[in-house]
Amino acid sequence: MSSGVQIVFVLVFGCVVGSFLNVVRYRLPRKAGMVSGRSMCPECGRRIAWYDNVPILSYLALRGRCRRCGWGIPWIYPVIEASTGASFALIWYSFPPGQAVAYMVLAALLTVCAGIDADLRIIPDKLTLPGIVLGLVFSVTLLKTGPVDKALVRSLLGIVAGGGTLFGVAVLYKLVRRIEGMGGGDVKLMAMVGAFLGYKLALLTIFVGSVAGGIIGLFLIHRSSEGMKTSVPFGVFLSPAGIVCLLWGDALIGAYLNLIK
Ligand SMILES: [Zn+2]
């Protein structure tokens, strides 16, 4: 298969995985079964036919509405399908197959976490804790970042740096503002990113996520009547930042080091 055909194939595969991630995003925090029957419209209960369940295309064909009752399908559905497709294709393009598979797992976990955080302002341990373990296991298997001992140390340092930094910020924030500003979910999310990517890219992820979250957060605070108490789901920014850093983090760090030389 030529590389162009492979990438198109992975893109389509990613959109289909994204469609499954939408099911996980919706059902996991609501404790609904993952395989309990077919998907249906939450408004009118109509079963969704296969031709209305094709990633992205069905959303466009239906103009974002249920075929029977006209219920507006939230835009997060096509966004998750498209972003999973795009991130899978970019990962496949950028890494050898084994590493690509491991990074696709991380991208999928991050995408679901961002979706749930956007919906409900939580990041479930059911995703991040197994994610941390997977990051450790992959670092010595699929990712093979070096000899086993070094790869394990890299992954463990990543967990400590990613989770520890956010834990420190959360403690400081609580001391200064006297309210819970950041949940433990963000801490575990970043420990998971560190387990896969190591401490450098984990720290870069926090930096990129904070800058993006800061800019967009200020905008939201400005528009909201709650002012500085407006809650901004940090995981929504950290997760895409993690995907950006897994793809281009090393290049970004290299360019920065060149700049200050
Ligand atoms: Zn409906």
Coordinates of C-alpha atoms and ligand atoms in Angstrom, one line a residue:
M1 CA 0.0 0.0 0.0
S2 CA 1.4 3.4 -0.9
S3 CA 1.9 5.8 2.0
G4 CA -0.8 8.2 0.6
V5 CA -3.4 5.3 0.5
Q6 CA -2.3 4.2 4.0
I7 CA -2.8 7.7 5.4
V8 CA -6.3 8.0 3.9
F9 CA -7.1 4.5 5.3
V10 CA -5.8 5.6 8.8
L11 CA -7.8 8.9 8.6
V12 CA -11.1 7.0 7.9
F13 CA -10.2 4.4 10.6
G14 CA -9.6 7.3 13.0
C15 CA -13.0 8.9 12.3
V16 CA -14.6 5.5 13.0
V17 CA -12.7 5.2 16.3
G18 CA -13.8 8.8 17.0
S19 CA -17.4 7.7 16.6
F20 CA -16.8 5.0 19.2
L21 CA -15.0 7.5 21.5
N22 CA -18.2 9.6 21.4
V23 CA -20.1 6.6 22.8
V24 CA -17.5 6.2 25.5
R25 CA -17.5 9.9 26.2
Y26 CA -21.3 9.9 26.7
R27 CA -21.8 6.6 28.4
L28 CA -18.8 6.1 30.7
P29 CA -19.4 9.0 33.1
R30 CA -23.2 8.2 33.1
K31 CA -22.5 4.6 34.0
A32 CA -24.5 3.3 31.0
G33 CA -23.3 0.1 29.5
M34 CA -20.9 0.3 26.5
V35 CA -22.7 -2.4 24.6
S36 CA -26.3 -1.9 25.7
G37 CA -28.1 -1.9 22.5
R38 CA -27.9 0.3 19.5
S39 CA -27.4 4.1 19.5
M40 CA -30.6 6.1 19.6
C41 CA -31.7 9.7 19.7
P42 CA -31.7 10.9 23.4
E43 CA -34.7 13.1 22.6
C44 CA -37.2 10.9 20.7
G45 CA -35.6 7.5 21.2
R46 CA -35.5 6.7 17.5
R47 CA -32.9 4.1 16.7
I48 CA -30.2 5.5 14.6
A49 CA -29.8 3.7 11.3
W50 CA -26.4 2.8 10.0
Y51 CA -26.6 5.4 7.2
D52 CA -27.3 8.1 9.8
N53 CA -24.3 7.0 11.9
V54 CA -21.5 7.4 9.4
P55 CA -18.8 9.7 11.1
I56 CA -19.0 13.3 10.0
L57 CA -20.8 12.6 6.7
S58 CA -24.1 11.8 8.4
Y59 CA -23.8 14.9 10.6
L60 CA -23.4 17.0 7.5
A61 CA -26.1 15.2 5.5
L62 CA -28.6 15.6 8.4
R63 CA -27.4 19.2 9.0
G64 CA -26.8 18.3 12.6
R65 CA -30.4 17.3 13.4
C66 CA -32.2 14.0 14.3
R67 CA -34.0 12.7 11.2
R68 CA -37.3 12.3 13.1
C69 CA -37.6 14.9 15.8
G70 CA -35.1 17.5 14.7
W71 CA -33.1 17.3 18.0
G72 CA -29.9 19.3 17.5
I73 CA -27.0 16.8 17.6
P74 CA -24.2 18.5 19.7
W75 CA -21.3 19.7 17.6
I76 CA -18.9 17.8 19.8
Y77 CA -19.8 14.6 17.9
P78 CA -18.4 15.5 14.5
V79 CA -15.5 17.5 16.3
I80 CA -14.4 14.3 18.1
E81 CA -14.7 12.2 15.0
A82 CA -12.8 14.6 12.8
S83 CA -10.1 15.4 15.4
T84 CA -9.5 11.6 16.1
G85 CA -9.2 11.0 12.3
A86 CA -6.8 13.9 11.9
S87 CA -4.6 13.0 14.9
F88 CA -4.4 9.3 13.9
A89 CA -3.4 10.3 10.3
L90 CA -0.7 12.7 11.6
I91 CA 0.6 10.1 14.1
W92 CA 0.8 7.4 11.4
Y93 CA 2.6 9.8 9.1
S94 CA 5.1 10.9 11.8
F95 CA 6.1 7.6 13.5
P96 CA 7.1 4.0 12.8
P97 CA 4.1 1.6 13.1
G98 CA 4.7 0.3 16.6
Q99 CA 5.2 3.8 18.1
A100 CA 2.2 5.1 16.1
V101 CA -0.1 2.5 17.7
A102 CA 1.0 3.5 21.2
Y103 CA 0.5 7.2 20.5
M104 CA -2.9 6.6 18.9
V105 CA -3.9 5.0 22.2
L106 CA -2.8 8.1 24.0
A107 CA -4.5 10.4 21.5
A108 CA -7.7 8.4 21.9
L109 CA -7.6 8.6 25.7
L110 CA -6.8 12.3 25.7
T111 CA -9.7 12.9 23.2
V112 CA -12.2 11.1 25.5
C113 CA -10.9 12.9 28.6
A114 CA -11.2 16.3 26.9
G115 CA -14.8 15.5 25.7
I116 CA -15.9 14.4 29.2
D117 CA -14.2 17.4 30.9
A118 CA -16.0 19.7 28.4
D119 CA -19.3 18.0 29.2
L120 CA -19.2 17.5 32.9
R121 CA -16.0 19.1 34.3
I122 CA -14.6 15.8 35.4
I123 CA -11.8 13.5 34.1
P124 CA -12.6 9.9 35.1
D125 CA -9.9 7.8 36.9
K126 CA -11.3 4.9 34.8
L127 CA -9.4 6.4 31.9
T128 CA -6.4 8.1 33.4
L129 CA -5.2 5.4 35.8
P130 CA -5.2 2.6 33.2
G131 CA -3.6 5.2 30.9
I132 CA -0.7 5.7 33.3
V133 CA -0.1 2.0 33.5
L134 CA -0.3 1.7 29.6
G135 CA 2.2 4.5 29.2
L136 CA 4.7 2.7 31.5
V137 CA 4.1 -0.7 29.7
F138 CA 4.3 0.9 26.2
S139 CA 7.5 2.8 27.0
V140 CA 9.4 -0.5 27.2
T141 CA 7.4 -2.3 24.5
L142 CA 5.9 -0.4 21.5
L143 CA 7.7 2.9 22.1
K144 CA 11.1 1.4 23.1
T145 CA 12.5 4.8 24.0
G146 CA 15.8 3.1 25.0
P147 CA 17.1 0.2 27.1
V148 CA 14.4 -1.1 29.5
D149 CA 15.8 0.5 32.6
K150 CA 16.3 3.9 31.0
A151 CA 12.9 3.8 29.3
L152 CA 11.2 3.0 32.6
V153 CA 13.0 5.9 34.4
R154 CA 12.0 8.2 31.5
S155 CA 8.4 7.2 31.9
L156 CA 8.4 7.4 35.7
L157 CA 10.0 10.8 35.6
G158 CA 7.3 11.9 33.2
I159 CA 4.6 10.7 35.6
V160 CA 6.2 12.6 38.5
A161 CA 6.9 15.8 36.4
G162 CA 3.5 15.8 34.7
G163 CA 1.4 15.0 37.7
G164 CA 3.6 16.6 40.3
T165 CA 3.8 20.0 38.6
L166 CA 0.0 20.2 38.3
F167 CA -0.4 18.9 41.9
G168 CA 1.9 21.7 43.1
V169 CA -0.1 24.3 41.1
A170 CA -3.3 23.0 42.6
V171 CA -2.0 23.2 46.1
L172 CA -0.7 26.8 45.6
Y173 CA -4.0 27.8 44.0
K174 CA -5.9 26.4 46.9
L175 CA -3.7 28.3 49.4
V176 CA -4.0 31.6 47.5
R177 CA -7.6 31.6 46.3
R178 CA -9.0 29.4 49.0
I179 CA -11.1 27.5 46.5
E180 CA -10.5 24.3 44.6
G181 CA -9.3 25.6 41.2
M182 CA -8.0 22.5 39.7
G183 CA -9.2 18.9 40.1
G184 CA -7.2 15.8 40.8
G185 CA -8.4 14.7 37.3
D186 CA -6.0 17.2 35.7
V187 CA -3.1 15.9 37.8
K188 CA -3.7 12.2 36.7
L189 CA -4.3 13.3 33.1
M190 CA -0.8 14.9 33.1
A191 CA 0.7 11.9 34.9
M192 CA -0.7 9.8 32.0
V193 CA 0.8 12.2 29.4
G194 CA 4.2 12.0 31.2
A195 CA 4.1 8.2 31.3
F196 CA 3.9 8.2 27.5
L197 CA 6.0 11.2 26.5
G198 CA 8.5 11.7 29.3
Y199 CA 9.1 14.7 31.5
K200 CA 10.2 17.2 28.8
L201 CA 7.2 16.9 26.6
A202 CA 4.9 16.6 29.7
L203 CA 6.2 20.0 30.9
L204 CA 5.8 21.4 27.4
T205 CA 2.3 20.1 27.3
I206 CA 1.5 22.0 30.6
F207 CA 3.0 25.1 29.1
V208 CA 1.2 24.9 25.8
G209 CA -2.1 24.0 27.6
S210 CA -1.8 26.8 30.1
V211 CA -1.1 29.4 27.4
A212 CA -4.0 28.3 25.3
G213 CA -6.3 27.9 28.4
G214 CA -5.2 31.3 29.7
I215 CA -6.0 33.1 26.6
I216 CA -9.4 31.4 26.0
G217 CA -10.1 31.4 29.7
L218 CA -9.7 35.2 30.0
F219 CA -12.0 35.5 27.1
L220 CA -14.7 33.3 28.8
I221 CA -14.2 35.1 32.1
H222 CA -14.7 38.4 30.4
R223 CA -17.9 37.3 28.8
S224 CA -19.3 35.4 31.8
S225 CA -21.3 37.1 34.6
E226 CA -19.4 35.0 37.2
G227 CA -16.2 36.8 36.6
M228 CA -13.1 35.2 38.0
K229 CA -15.1 32.4 39.5
T230 CA -16.0 31.1 36.0
S231 CA -14.7 27.5 35.8
V232 CA -12.6 26.7 32.9
P233 CA -12.1 22.9 32.2
F234 CA -8.3 22.7 32.0
G235 CA -8.4 19.2 30.6
V236 CA -10.0 20.5 27.5
F237 CA -6.8 22.5 26.8
L238 CA -4.3 20.0 28.2
S239 CA -5.5 17.1 26.1
P240 CA -5.1 18.8 22.6
A241 CA -1.8 20.3 23.9
G242 CA -0.6 16.7 24.7
I243 CA -1.4 15.6 21.1
V244 CA 0.3 18.7 19.7
C245 CA 3.4 18.0 21.8
L246 CA 3.5 14.3 21.0
L247 CA 3.5 15.3 17.3
W248 CA 5.7 18.4 17.3
G249 CA 7.1 18.8 20.8
D250 CA 10.6 17.7 20.0
A251 CA 10.7 20.0 17.0
L252 CA 9.4 22.9 19.1
I253 CA 12.0 22.3 21.8
G254 CA 14.7 22.0 19.1
A255 CA 13.6 25.3 17.5
Y256 CA 13.5 27.0 20.8
L257 CA 17.0 25.8 21.8
N258 CA 18.3 27.0 18.4
L259 CA 16.7 30.4 19.0
I260 CA 18.4 31.0 22.4
K261 CA 21.8 29.8 21.2
Ligands
ZN1 ZN -34.8 12.4 17.7

